[in-house]
Tab-separated table of C-alpha atoms in Angstrom:
chain	number	residue	atom	x	y	z
A	28	MET	CA	-3.160	61.784	-12.620
A	29	PRO	CA	-1.463	58.609	-14.036
A	30	HIS	CA	-3.282	55.373	-14.560
A	31	PRO	CA	-2.727	52.651	-11.991
A	32	GLN	CA	0.279	50.614	-12.963
A	33	HIS	CA	-1.682	47.534	-13.891
A	34	LEU	CA	-3.825	49.502	-16.388
A	35	ARG	CA	-2.473	50.623	-19.765
A	36	SER	CA	-3.764	53.532	-21.743
A	37	SER	CA	-5.749	52.643	-24.831
A	38	GLU	CA	-3.234	54.691	-26.903
A	39	ASP	CA	-0.308	52.649	-25.636
A	40	TYR	CA	-2.043	49.318	-26.247
A	41	LEU	CA	-3.278	50.385	-29.728
A	42	ALA	CA	0.267	51.435	-30.740
A	43	GLU	CA	1.559	47.983	-29.671
A	44	LEU	CA	-1.253	46.261	-31.548
A	45	LEU	CA	-0.767	48.190	-34.780
A	46	GLY	CA	3.010	47.898	-34.567
A	47	ALA	CA	2.703	44.114	-34.937
A	48	LEU	CA	0.645	44.410	-38.187
A	49	THR	CA	1.730	45.004	-41.779
A	50	PRO	CA	-0.423	45.823	-44.792
A	51	LEU	CA	-1.607	42.839	-46.807
A	52	GLU	CA	0.400	42.241	-49.984
A	53	ALA	CA	-1.058	44.221	-52.884
A	54	THR	CA	-2.471	42.414	-55.917
A	55	THR	CA	-3.720	43.524	-59.357
A	56	VAL	CA	-7.489	43.998	-59.207
A	57	PRO	CA	-9.925	44.886	-62.006
A	58	LEU	CA	-11.661	48.214	-61.427
A	59	ALA	CA	-14.996	46.443	-61.173
A	60	ARG	CA	-13.782	44.665	-58.020
A	61	ALA	CA	-11.657	47.452	-56.509
A	62	HIS	CA	-14.326	49.600	-54.823
A	63	GLY	CA	-13.324	50.347	-51.211
A	64	LEU	CA	-9.785	49.019	-51.566
A	65	VAL	CA	-6.680	51.069	-50.935
A	66	LEU	CA	-4.486	51.884	-53.917
A	67	ALA	CA	-0.901	50.567	-53.652
A	68	GLN	CA	0.663	52.572	-56.565
A	69	ASP	CA	0.884	56.049	-57.891
A	70	LEU	CA	-1.026	56.312	-61.194
A	71	THR	CA	-0.755	58.559	-64.255
A	72	ALA	CA	-3.162	59.049	-67.066
A	73	ALA	CA	-2.903	56.575	-69.950
A	74	LEU	CA	-5.509	58.580	-71.880
A	75	ALA	CA	-6.165	62.288	-72.108
A	76	VAL	CA	-9.403	63.603	-70.697
A	77	PRO	CA	-11.241	64.397	-72.829
A	78	PRO	CA	-9.584	62.062	-75.338
A	79	TRP	CA	-11.042	64.093	-78.282
A	80	THR	CA	-11.925	67.685	-78.832
A	81	ASN	CA	-15.751	67.566	-78.619
A	82	SER	CA	-18.903	69.517	-78.325
A	83	ALA	CA	-20.340	70.599	-74.973
A	84	MET	CA	-23.777	71.220	-76.481
A	85	ASP	CA	-26.331	69.868	-78.923
A	86	GLY	CA	-26.101	72.387	-81.800
A	87	TYR	CA	-24.148	73.219	-84.911
A	88	ALA	CA	-20.405	73.121	-85.423
A	89	VAL	CA	-19.209	76.196	-87.287
A	90	ARG	CA	-16.251	78.395	-88.051
A	91	ALA	CA	-16.711	81.209	-85.604
A	92	ALA	CA	-15.576	83.863	-88.134
A	93	GLU	CA	-18.449	82.862	-90.453
A	94	THR	CA	-21.030	83.811	-87.812
A	95	ALA	CA	-19.914	87.421	-87.528
A	96	GLY	CA	-22.889	89.811	-86.991
A	97	ALA	CA	-25.338	86.949	-86.302
A	98	GLY	CA	-26.508	88.678	-83.138
A	99	GLU	CA	-27.790	91.616	-85.219
A	100	ALA	CA	-28.965	89.797	-88.306
A	101	PRO	CA	-29.217	86.003	-88.623
A	102	VAL	CA	-26.533	84.226	-90.647
A	103	VAL	CA	-27.827	81.332	-92.794
A	104	LEU	CA	-25.369	78.456	-93.405
A	105	PRO	CA	-26.037	75.261	-95.381
A	106	VAL	CA	-25.864	72.098	-93.279
A	107	SER	CA	-23.267	69.681	-94.582
A	108	GLY	CA	-23.951	66.676	-92.387
A	109	ASP	CA	-24.343	65.160	-88.897
A	110	ALA	CA	-21.721	64.594	-86.173
A	111	PRO	CA	-23.284	62.036	-83.744
A	112	ALA	CA	-21.584	60.991	-80.548
A	113	GLY	CA	-19.282	57.972	-80.914
A	114	ALA	CA	-18.447	58.564	-84.626
A	115	ALA	CA	-15.588	60.259	-86.447
A	116	PRO	CA	-17.096	63.038	-88.608
A	117	GLY	CA	-15.627	64.248	-91.839
A	118	PRO	CA	-14.139	67.764	-92.093
A	119	LEU	CA	-16.341	70.812	-92.066
A	120	ALA	CA	-16.469	72.396	-95.530
A	121	PRO	CA	-15.909	76.186	-95.511
A	122	GLY	CA	-19.127	78.204	-95.474
A	123	THR	CA	-21.196	75.400	-93.933
A	124	ALA	CA	-22.394	74.138	-90.554
A	125	MET	CA	-22.598	70.580	-89.217
A	126	ARG	CA	-25.251	69.394	-86.788
A	127	ILE	CA	-23.485	67.957	-83.691
A	128	MET	CA	-24.491	66.160	-80.556
A	129	THR	CA	-23.161	66.714	-77.025
A	130	GLY	CA	-19.889	64.726	-76.663
A	131	ALA	CA	-19.424	64.242	-80.407
A	132	VAL	CA	-15.975	64.800	-81.881
A	133	LEU	CA	-15.614	68.291	-83.274
A	134	PRO	CA	-15.152	68.069	-87.068
A	135	GLU	CA	-11.882	69.232	-88.535
A	136	GLY	CA	-12.138	72.889	-89.533
A	137	ALA	CA	-14.763	73.781	-86.923
A	138	ASP	CA	-13.717	75.953	-83.937
A	139	ALA	CA	-17.032	76.663	-82.215
A	140	VAL	CA	-20.464	75.190	-81.520
A	141	VAL	CA	-23.638	77.222	-81.652
A	142	LYS	CA	-26.192	75.662	-79.306
A	143	VAL	CA	-29.502	74.643	-80.991
A	144	GLU	CA	-31.399	77.173	-78.915
A	145	ASP	CA	-29.482	79.960	-80.766
A	146	THR	CA	-30.711	78.749	-84.148
A	147	ASP	CA	-34.043	78.439	-85.903
A	148	GLN	CA	-34.102	74.667	-85.294
A	149	ARG	CA	-35.980	72.971	-82.490
A	150	PRO	CA	-34.146	70.676	-80.002
A	151	GLY	CA	-34.739	66.947	-80.182
A	152	GLU	CA	-35.026	64.325	-82.928
A	153	ALA	CA	-35.651	65.881	-86.323
A	154	PRO	CA	-34.573	65.346	-89.987
A	155	LEU	CA	-31.290	66.984	-90.936
A	156	PRO	CA	-32.153	70.467	-92.237
A	157	ARG	CA	-30.756	71.808	-95.482
A	158	ALA	CA	-29.718	75.040	-93.832
A	159	VAL	CA	-29.595	76.542	-90.366
A	160	GLU	CA	-30.169	80.108	-89.249
A	161	ILE	CA	-27.524	81.201	-86.774
A	162	ARG	CA	-28.924	83.840	-84.439
A	163	ALA	CA	-25.972	84.420	-82.072
A	164	GLU	CA	-22.437	85.301	-83.006
A	165	ALA	CA	-19.934	82.611	-82.009
A	166	ARG	CA	-16.435	83.045	-80.695
A	167	VAL	CA	-13.573	80.588	-81.098
A	168	GLY	CA	-13.874	77.858	-78.449
A	169	LEU	CA	-17.566	78.464	-77.750
A	170	ASN	CA	-19.135	75.265	-76.311
A	171	VAL	CA	-15.961	73.284	-77.174
A	172	ARG	CA	-14.206	70.844	-74.873
A	173	TYR	CA	-10.583	70.565	-75.878
A	174	ALA	CA	-8.710	67.253	-75.804
A	175	GLY	CA	-6.610	66.931	-72.638
A	176	GLU	CA	-7.977	70.101	-71.014
A	177	ASN	CA	-8.801	68.086	-67.895
A	178	VAL	CA	-5.826	65.701	-67.851
A	179	SER	CA	-3.093	65.062	-70.396
A	180	VAL	CA	-1.380	61.707	-71.043
A	181	GLY	CA	1.200	61.027	-68.367
A	182	SER	CA	-0.206	63.497	-65.851
A	183	PRO	CA	-0.426	62.194	-62.256
A	184	VAL	CA	-3.999	61.383	-61.308
A	185	MET	CA	-3.912	59.368	-58.078
A	186	GLN	CA	-1.470	58.525	-55.268
A	187	ALA	CA	-0.859	55.330	-53.391
A	188	GLY	CA	-2.914	55.230	-50.231
A	189	THR	CA	-6.041	56.580	-51.922
A	190	VAL	CA	-9.233	54.763	-50.890
A	191	LEU	CA	-10.910	53.720	-54.146
A	192	SER	CA	-14.300	55.337	-53.945
A	193	ALA	CA	-16.875	55.249	-56.744
A	194	ALA	CA	-15.608	58.625	-57.944
A	195	ALA	CA	-11.973	57.403	-57.849
A	196	LEU	CA	-12.845	54.353	-59.955
A	197	SER	CA	-14.680	56.596	-62.432
A	198	THR	CA	-11.588	58.757	-62.702
A	199	LEU	CA	-9.331	55.754	-63.321
A	200	ALA	CA	-11.610	54.391	-66.016
A	201	SER	CA	-11.653	57.773	-67.744
A	202	VAL	CA	-7.848	57.940	-67.904
A	203	GLY	CA	-7.598	54.495	-69.485
A	204	ARG	CA	-6.965	52.245	-66.468
A	205	ALA	CA	-8.676	48.849	-66.420
A	206	ALA	CA	-6.981	47.396	-63.322
A	207	VAL	CA	-5.005	48.693	-60.325
A	208	LEU	CA	-2.535	47.415	-57.791
A	209	ALA	CA	-4.392	47.501	-54.463
A	210	HIS	CA	-4.372	45.923	-51.034
A	211	PRO	CA	-7.052	43.233	-50.693
A	212	ARG	CA	-9.856	43.289	-48.167
A	213	PRO	CA	-8.754	41.659	-44.873
A	214	ARG	CA	-10.180	38.137	-44.481
A	215	VAL	CA	-11.207	37.748	-40.905
A	216	ALA	CA	-12.440	34.773	-38.905
A	217	VAL	CA	-14.566	35.217	-35.831
A	218	VAL	CA	-14.558	32.891	-32.795
A	219	SER	CA	-17.037	33.275	-29.932
A	220	THR	CA	-15.900	31.492	-26.762
A	221	GLY	CA	-17.984	30.165	-23.911
A	222	ALA	CA	-19.795	26.921	-23.127
A	223	GLU	CA	-22.884	28.973	-22.282
A	224	LEU	CA	-23.411	30.139	-25.849
A	225	VAL	CA	-26.209	28.751	-27.997
A	226	ASP	CA	-27.672	29.564	-31.396
A	227	PRO	CA	-30.103	32.517	-31.465
A	228	GLY	CA	-33.653	31.289	-31.050
A	229	THR	CA	-32.705	28.193	-29.075
A	230	ALA	CA	-34.689	27.489	-25.895
A	231	LEU	CA	-32.431	28.491	-23.032
A	232	THR	CA	-31.390	26.071	-20.302
A	233	PRO	CA	-30.246	27.587	-16.990
A	234	GLY	CA	-27.059	29.654	-17.611
A	235	ALA	CA	-27.273	29.588	-21.395
A	236	VAL	CA	-27.289	32.796	-23.480
A	237	PRO	CA	-27.684	33.444	-27.217
A	238	ASP	CA	-24.480	34.004	-29.106
A	239	SER	CA	-24.945	37.612	-30.171
A	240	ASN	CA	-21.226	38.393	-30.482
A	241	GLY	CA	-20.680	36.253	-33.569
A	242	LEU	CA	-23.349	38.188	-35.471
A	243	LEU	CA	-22.081	41.481	-34.077
A	244	LEU	CA	-18.522	40.992	-35.124
A	245	ALA	CA	-19.393	39.549	-38.504
A	246	GLY	CA	-21.592	42.532	-39.248
A	247	LEU	CA	-19.053	45.061	-38.032
A	248	LEU	CA	-16.451	43.478	-40.274
A	249	THR	CA	-18.664	43.940	-43.299
A	250	GLU	CA	-19.478	47.513	-42.306
A	251	HIS	CA	-15.744	48.285	-42.143
A	252	GLY	CA	-14.936	46.786	-45.509
A	253	ALA	CA	-13.433	43.498	-44.372
A	254	GLN	CA	-14.492	39.997	-45.441
A	255	SER	CA	-15.857	37.719	-42.734
A	256	VAL	CA	-14.637	34.262	-43.855
A	257	ARG	CA	-16.144	32.154	-41.037
A	258	VAL	CA	-17.861	32.483	-37.711
A	259	LEU	CA	-17.075	29.740	-35.226
A	260	ARG	CA	-17.777	28.918	-31.617
A	261	ALA	CA	-15.587	27.266	-28.929
A	262	GLY	CA	-16.308	25.901	-25.472
A	263	ASP	CA	-14.415	26.464	-22.289
A	264	SER	CA	-11.556	24.010	-22.657
A	265	ALA	CA	-8.081	24.722	-23.918
A	266	ALA	CA	-8.180	21.670	-26.173
A	267	GLU	CA	-11.374	22.623	-27.963
A	268	LEU	CA	-10.327	26.241	-28.278
A	269	ALA	CA	-6.936	25.241	-29.819
A	270	ARG	CA	-8.808	23.123	-32.419
A	271	VAL	CA	-11.238	25.937	-33.275
A	272	LEU	CA	-8.454	28.492	-33.554
A	273	ARG	CA	-6.517	26.227	-35.934
A	274	GLU	CA	-9.622	26.033	-38.114
A	275	ALA	CA	-10.240	29.757	-37.893
A	276	ALA	CA	-6.694	30.651	-38.980
A	277	VAL	CA	-6.943	28.689	-42.287
A	278	GLY	CA	-7.173	31.279	-45.113
A	279	ALA	CA	-7.593	34.192	-42.699
A	280	ASP	CA	-5.533	37.341	-42.400
A	281	LEU	CA	-6.806	38.010	-38.880
A	282	VAL	CA	-8.735	36.120	-36.219
A	283	LEU	CA	-11.064	37.866	-33.745
A	284	THR	CA	-12.206	36.251	-30.569
A	285	SER	CA	-14.709	37.338	-27.950
A	286	GLY	CA	-14.733	36.199	-24.346
A	287	GLY	CA	-12.269	34.225	-22.256
A	288	VAL	CA	-9.668	36.978	-21.693
A	289	SER	CA	-10.325	37.705	-18.016
A	290	ALA	CA	-8.890	35.988	-14.953
A	291	GLY	CA	-11.762	33.564	-14.349
A	292	ALA	CA	-11.191	29.934	-13.519
A	293	PHE	CA	-12.739	28.854	-16.822
A	294	ASP	CA	-11.566	31.575	-19.240
A	295	PRO	CA	-10.403	29.437	-22.186
A	296	LEU	CA	-7.909	31.859	-23.810
A	297	THR	CA	-5.940	32.393	-20.652
A	298	MET	CA	-6.069	28.661	-20.095
A	299	LEU	CA	-4.754	28.058	-23.619
A	300	ALA	CA	-1.926	30.521	-23.120
A	301	ALA	CA	-0.902	28.688	-19.965
A	302	SER	CA	-1.161	25.237	-21.559
A	303	ALA	CA	2.130	23.645	-22.580
A	304	GLU	CA	0.330	21.008	-24.662
A	305	HIS	CA	-2.263	23.120	-26.465
A	306	GLY	CA	-0.512	26.488	-26.467
A	307	ARG	CA	2.353	25.577	-28.746
A	308	ASP	CA	0.460	26.744	-31.828
A	309	ALA	CA	-0.412	30.126	-30.316
A	310	SER	CA	1.581	32.967	-28.771
A	311	LEU	CA	-0.904	34.958	-26.680
A	312	SER	CA	-0.583	37.922	-24.312
A	313	PHE	CA	-3.184	39.707	-22.186
A	314	THR	CA	-3.386	43.173	-20.708
A	315	LYS	CA	-5.782	45.475	-18.859
A	316	VAL	CA	-6.598	48.783	-20.471
A	317	ALA	CA	-7.828	51.880	-18.680
A	318	MET	CA	-11.189	51.981	-20.417
A	319	GLN	CA	-14.770	51.118	-19.491
A	320	PRO	CA	-16.178	48.929	-20.867
A	321	GLY	CA	-13.434	46.772	-22.405
A	322	LYS	CA	-10.699	46.588	-19.763
A	323	PRO	CA	-9.462	43.021	-20.486
A	324	GLN	CA	-7.789	42.755	-23.912
A	325	GLY	CA	-5.414	40.336	-25.640
A	326	ARG	CA	-3.414	39.918	-28.784
A	327	GLY	CA	-1.045	37.357	-30.250
A	328	THR	CA	-0.201	35.131	-33.177
A	329	LEU	CA	-1.636	31.795	-34.349
A	330	ARG	CA	0.740	29.478	-36.212
A	331	THR	CA	-0.789	27.486	-39.101
A	332	GLU	CA	0.334	24.174	-40.529
A	333	ASP	CA	1.720	25.927	-43.610
A	334	GLY	CA	3.927	28.096	-41.441
A	335	ARG	CA	1.955	31.326	-41.585
A	336	GLY	CA	1.616	33.517	-38.522
A	337	VAL	CA	-1.947	34.874	-38.304
A	338	PRO	CA	-2.536	37.753	-35.922
A	339	VAL	CA	-5.303	37.309	-33.334
A	340	ILE	CA	-7.101	40.071	-31.430
A	341	MET	CA	-8.906	38.871	-28.327
A	342	LEU	CA	-11.813	40.920	-27.063
A	343	PRO	CA	-13.891	40.715	-23.887
A	344	GLY	CA	-17.151	38.751	-24.000
A	345	ASN	CA	-19.819	41.257	-23.035
A	346	PRO	CA	-21.429	42.648	-26.207
A	347	VAL	CA	-21.055	46.358	-25.412
A	348	SER	CA	-17.393	45.712	-24.607
A	349	VAL	CA	-17.096	43.973	-27.979
A	350	LEU	CA	-18.571	46.994	-29.818
A	351	VAL	CA	-16.358	49.454	-27.983
A	352	SER	CA	-13.232	47.334	-28.353
A	353	PHE	CA	-13.926	46.830	-32.061
A	354	THR	CA	-14.250	50.616	-32.571
A	355	VAL	CA	-11.163	51.493	-30.619
A	356	PHE	CA	-8.814	48.643	-31.520
A	357	VAL	CA	-10.106	46.357	-34.342
A	358	ALA	CA	-11.206	49.062	-36.782
A	359	PRO	CA	-7.760	50.673	-36.810
A	360	ALA	CA	-6.170	47.220	-37.147
A	361	LEU	CA	-8.350	46.506	-40.199
A	362	ALA	CA	-7.370	49.844	-41.651
A	363	VAL	CA	-3.670	48.988	-41.310
A	364	LEU	CA	-4.105	45.557	-42.887
A	365	ALA	CA	-6.076	47.157	-45.749
A	366	GLY	CA	-3.221	49.499	-46.563
A	367	ASN	CA	-3.943	52.650	-44.559
A	368	GLY	CA	-1.085	53.822	-42.418
A	369	ALA	CA	-1.172	53.580	-38.625
A	370	ALA	CA	-1.210	57.351	-38.362
A	371	ALA	CA	-4.389	57.604	-40.430
A	372	ALA	CA	-5.961	54.713	-38.590
A	373	THR	CA	-5.379	56.303	-35.146
A	374	ALA	CA	-6.316	59.796	-36.357
A	375	ALA	CA	-9.779	58.461	-37.028
A	376	LEU	CA	-10.201	57.919	-33.295
A	377	GLU	CA	-9.993	61.607	-32.493
A	378	PRO	CA	-13.386	62.389	-30.983
A	379	ALA	CA	-15.633	65.106	-32.312
A	380	PRO	CA	-17.193	67.540	-29.806
A	381	ALA	CA	-20.661	66.819	-28.423
A	382	ARG	CA	-22.715	67.880	-25.453
A	383	ALA	CA	-24.443	65.750	-22.883
A	384	ALA	CA	-28.228	66.298	-22.791
A	385	VAL	CA	-28.413	64.505	-19.461
A	386	GLY	CA	-25.933	63.727	-16.730
A	387	TRP	CA	-24.472	60.300	-16.001
A	388	ARG	CA	-21.862	58.632	-13.833
A	389	PRO	CA	-18.341	58.486	-15.326
A	390	ALA	CA	-15.846	55.607	-14.866
A	391	GLY	CA	-13.362	57.049	-12.445
A	392	PRO	CA	-9.739	56.129	-13.349
A	393	ARG	CA	-10.753	54.722	-16.705
A	394	ARG	CA	-11.788	56.411	-19.964
A	395	GLN	CA	-15.528	55.787	-20.496
A	396	TYR	CA	-17.235	54.924	-23.776
A	397	VAL	CA	-20.991	55.243	-23.601
A	398	PRO	CA	-23.364	54.119	-26.393
A	399	VAL	CA	-25.478	57.237	-27.123
A	400	ARG	CA	-28.168	58.489	-29.415
A	401	LEU	CA	-28.387	61.985	-30.884
A	402	VAL	CA	-31.199	64.086	-29.473
A	403	THR	CA	-32.652	67.546	-30.092
A	404	GLU	CA	-31.197	70.453	-28.144
A	405	PRO	CA	-32.842	70.667	-24.724
A	406	ARG	CA	-35.178	73.664	-24.241
A	407	ASP	CA	-33.118	74.793	-21.248
A	408	ALA	CA	-29.844	74.257	-23.134
A	409	GLN	CA	-28.299	77.574	-22.014
A	410	ALA	CA	-29.138	76.841	-18.400
A	411	ALA	CA	-27.803	73.288	-18.759
A	412	ALA	CA	-24.482	74.319	-20.312
A	413	VAL	CA	-21.683	74.326	-17.823
A	414	GLY	CA	-18.152	75.727	-17.589
A	415	ALA	CA	-15.919	77.344	-20.166
A	416	THR	CA	-16.804	74.708	-22.765
A	417	ALA	CA	-20.428	75.833	-22.840
A	418	GLN	CA	-20.255	78.634	-25.385
A	419	ARG	CA	-22.808	78.352	-28.179
A	420	PRO	CA	-21.437	76.581	-31.285
A	421	GLY	CA	-21.323	78.261	-34.662
A	422	PRO	CA	-24.107	77.652	-37.189
A	423	GLU	CA	-21.922	75.843	-39.738
A	424	HIS	CA	-20.980	72.928	-37.459
A	425	PRO	CA	-23.466	72.831	-34.579
A	426	VAL	CA	-22.303	70.586	-31.721
A	427	PRO	CA	-24.756	67.676	-31.383
A	428	TRP	CA	-26.494	66.777	-28.176
A	429	VAL	CA	-26.433	63.176	-27.002
A	430	GLU	CA	-27.905	60.956	-24.317
A	431	PRO	CA	-27.134	57.314	-23.309
A	432	VAL	CA	-29.261	54.701	-25.027
A	433	HIS	CA	-29.940	53.129	-21.606
A	434	ARG	CA	-30.262	54.605	-18.158
A	435	LEU	CA	-27.418	52.367	-16.954
A	436	GLY	CA	-25.028	54.066	-19.361
A	437	SER	CA	-21.963	52.055	-20.319
A	438	GLY	CA	-22.822	48.745	-18.723
A	439	SER	CA	-21.079	46.099	-20.750
A	440	HIS	CA	-24.050	43.675	-20.713
A	441	LEU	CA	-26.649	46.096	-22.180
A	442	VAL	CA	-26.751	44.426	-25.577
A	443	ALA	CA	-30.546	44.863	-26.092
A	444	SER	CA	-30.021	48.683	-26.290
A	445	LEU	CA	-27.160	48.583	-28.818
A	446	GLN	CA	-29.453	48.883	-31.838
A	447	ALA	CA	-30.341	52.443	-30.733
A	448	ALA	CA	-26.671	53.534	-30.488
A	449	GLN	CA	-25.508	56.008	-33.108
A	450	ALA	CA	-22.150	56.822	-31.568
A	451	LEU	CA	-19.945	56.480	-28.510
A	452	ALA	CA	-19.650	59.355	-26.058
A	453	VAL	CA	-16.060	59.523	-24.725
A	454	VAL	CA	-15.483	60.719	-21.142
A	455	GLU	CA	-11.880	61.075	-20.101
A	456	ALA	CA	-10.519	59.266	-17.027
A	457	HIS	CA	-10.822	61.013	-13.657
A	458	THR	CA	-13.681	63.185	-14.847
A	459	PRO	CA	-15.495	63.868	-11.551
A	460	SER	CA	-18.979	63.873	-13.107
A	461	VAL	CA	-20.864	64.322	-16.314
A	462	GLU	CA	-23.525	67.002	-16.022
A	463	ALA	CA	-26.217	68.091	-18.457
A	464	GLY	CA	-24.684	70.554	-20.904
A	465	GLN	CA	-21.097	69.340	-20.383
A	466	GLU	CA	-18.950	68.754	-23.437
A	467	VAL	CA	-17.949	65.158	-24.194
A	468	GLY	CA	-16.140	63.452	-27.047
A	469	LEU	CA	-17.989	61.583	-29.740
A	470	LEU	CA	-16.896	58.618	-31.887
A	471	ALA	CA	-19.272	57.609	-34.643
A	472	LEU	CA	-20.027	53.948	-35.141
A	473	SER	CA	-20.080	52.438	-38.628
A	474	ARG	CA	-22.768	54.775	-39.986
A	475	PRO	CA	-22.542	57.399	-42.756
A	476	ALA	CA	-21.310	60.826	-41.672
A	477	ALA	CA	-24.423	62.554	-43.031
A	478	ALA	CA	-26.679	60.403	-40.832
A	479	LEU	CA	-25.011	61.844	-37.712
A	480	HIS	CA	-24.649	65.505	-38.879
A	481	LEU	CA	-21.040	65.451	-37.683
A	482	PRO	CA	-17.937	66.837	-39.470
A	483	PRO	CA	-17.026	63.920	-41.776
A	484	HIS	CA	-13.229	64.127	-41.196
A	485	ARG	CA	-13.834	63.459	-37.497
A	486	LEU	CA	-15.711	60.259	-37.972
A	487	LEU	CA	-14.518	56.685	-37.610
A	488	SER	CA	-15.937	55.101	-40.783
């Protein structure tokens, strides 16, 4: 059944939103500051790994042929010196052994390392012995790491588009890279709108509410790898909002607002868009999306004094709507700005399978996003399972069970329950009901995959 004409699908709106964004210009960044950034260049190895042929064991460097028969009768070799890690040892004289540490360069002439446990010497710190008794026959290459056996100079090691994890940075350091060309973290300004908003902890006058959205958005930005550059607040007049938006756009790559996008008489963003005097520095458009919560949405561009056009994403004002809208729209937008492609950003929104532990009321013609917690499998799970989707999951990836964090489900005002939410259950539009045992979709919030026991490639992270 199609959506009503005045409601757009979330996929359609997201495609429009992402189509207006381009990745931030890449800059050269030292490895120490590149964690979490997206690589903007293909990279090859400037150094071989390992850079030197070295020992894989603490022991004695030898010529393998000179240990023949050591497994039957020990072979005694004089010890000609030490090869500590980080030094360049001299050559190994024929008929001798050299004590060597793990990672130390293999001396010229040696072709094997006998581990210390296969000699008459004890492991650990000790004076250099005059001779060593070899008790196991060595073969050429025993306990030897050859230069370049992992990666040779000029070999490809990483492609543009790679997210620079700790392991990726370690790899780049090992192949001789000190800096990379990468897309910077998006700098985002947050604006909460509404004359009713006051600082948290302030005594409330009639109609006032604490500004929880500013903290919510600033925290979500950090959790998604962006930089929150300022958190501002604006009242319910077009003039004040225009001033605050000008301030927010300075030095920002994106501006996020919450509130003021509905059709109320005092919604400031819609008032600003309609204002000939105060709307000249902003091009704003609004739409209604077939989702619950989060139906009213908006996007546009703010023009700065230096001529930049800063994209703005305008979210509804209720906190649960903010969380859902951030997950569905803002997180993919941040990914595109940070250098991930739109395809990868939208693929992260594919829900993982889950099962409802209790029933709840769906949202009719709109797709529903319900803050949920993970729960243990109900005792009567088989009886609760319904329909063809109810077969038992395999043991490798058990389907999690979930329940709403509040009995009122997806109510957009239920901010006090958000702290318990681990994910969003997704119920497609026109679902007649959600019954206990029924399969639903699941989108993780900004939590590690392991904490949710969900397949990691399915998570929005």
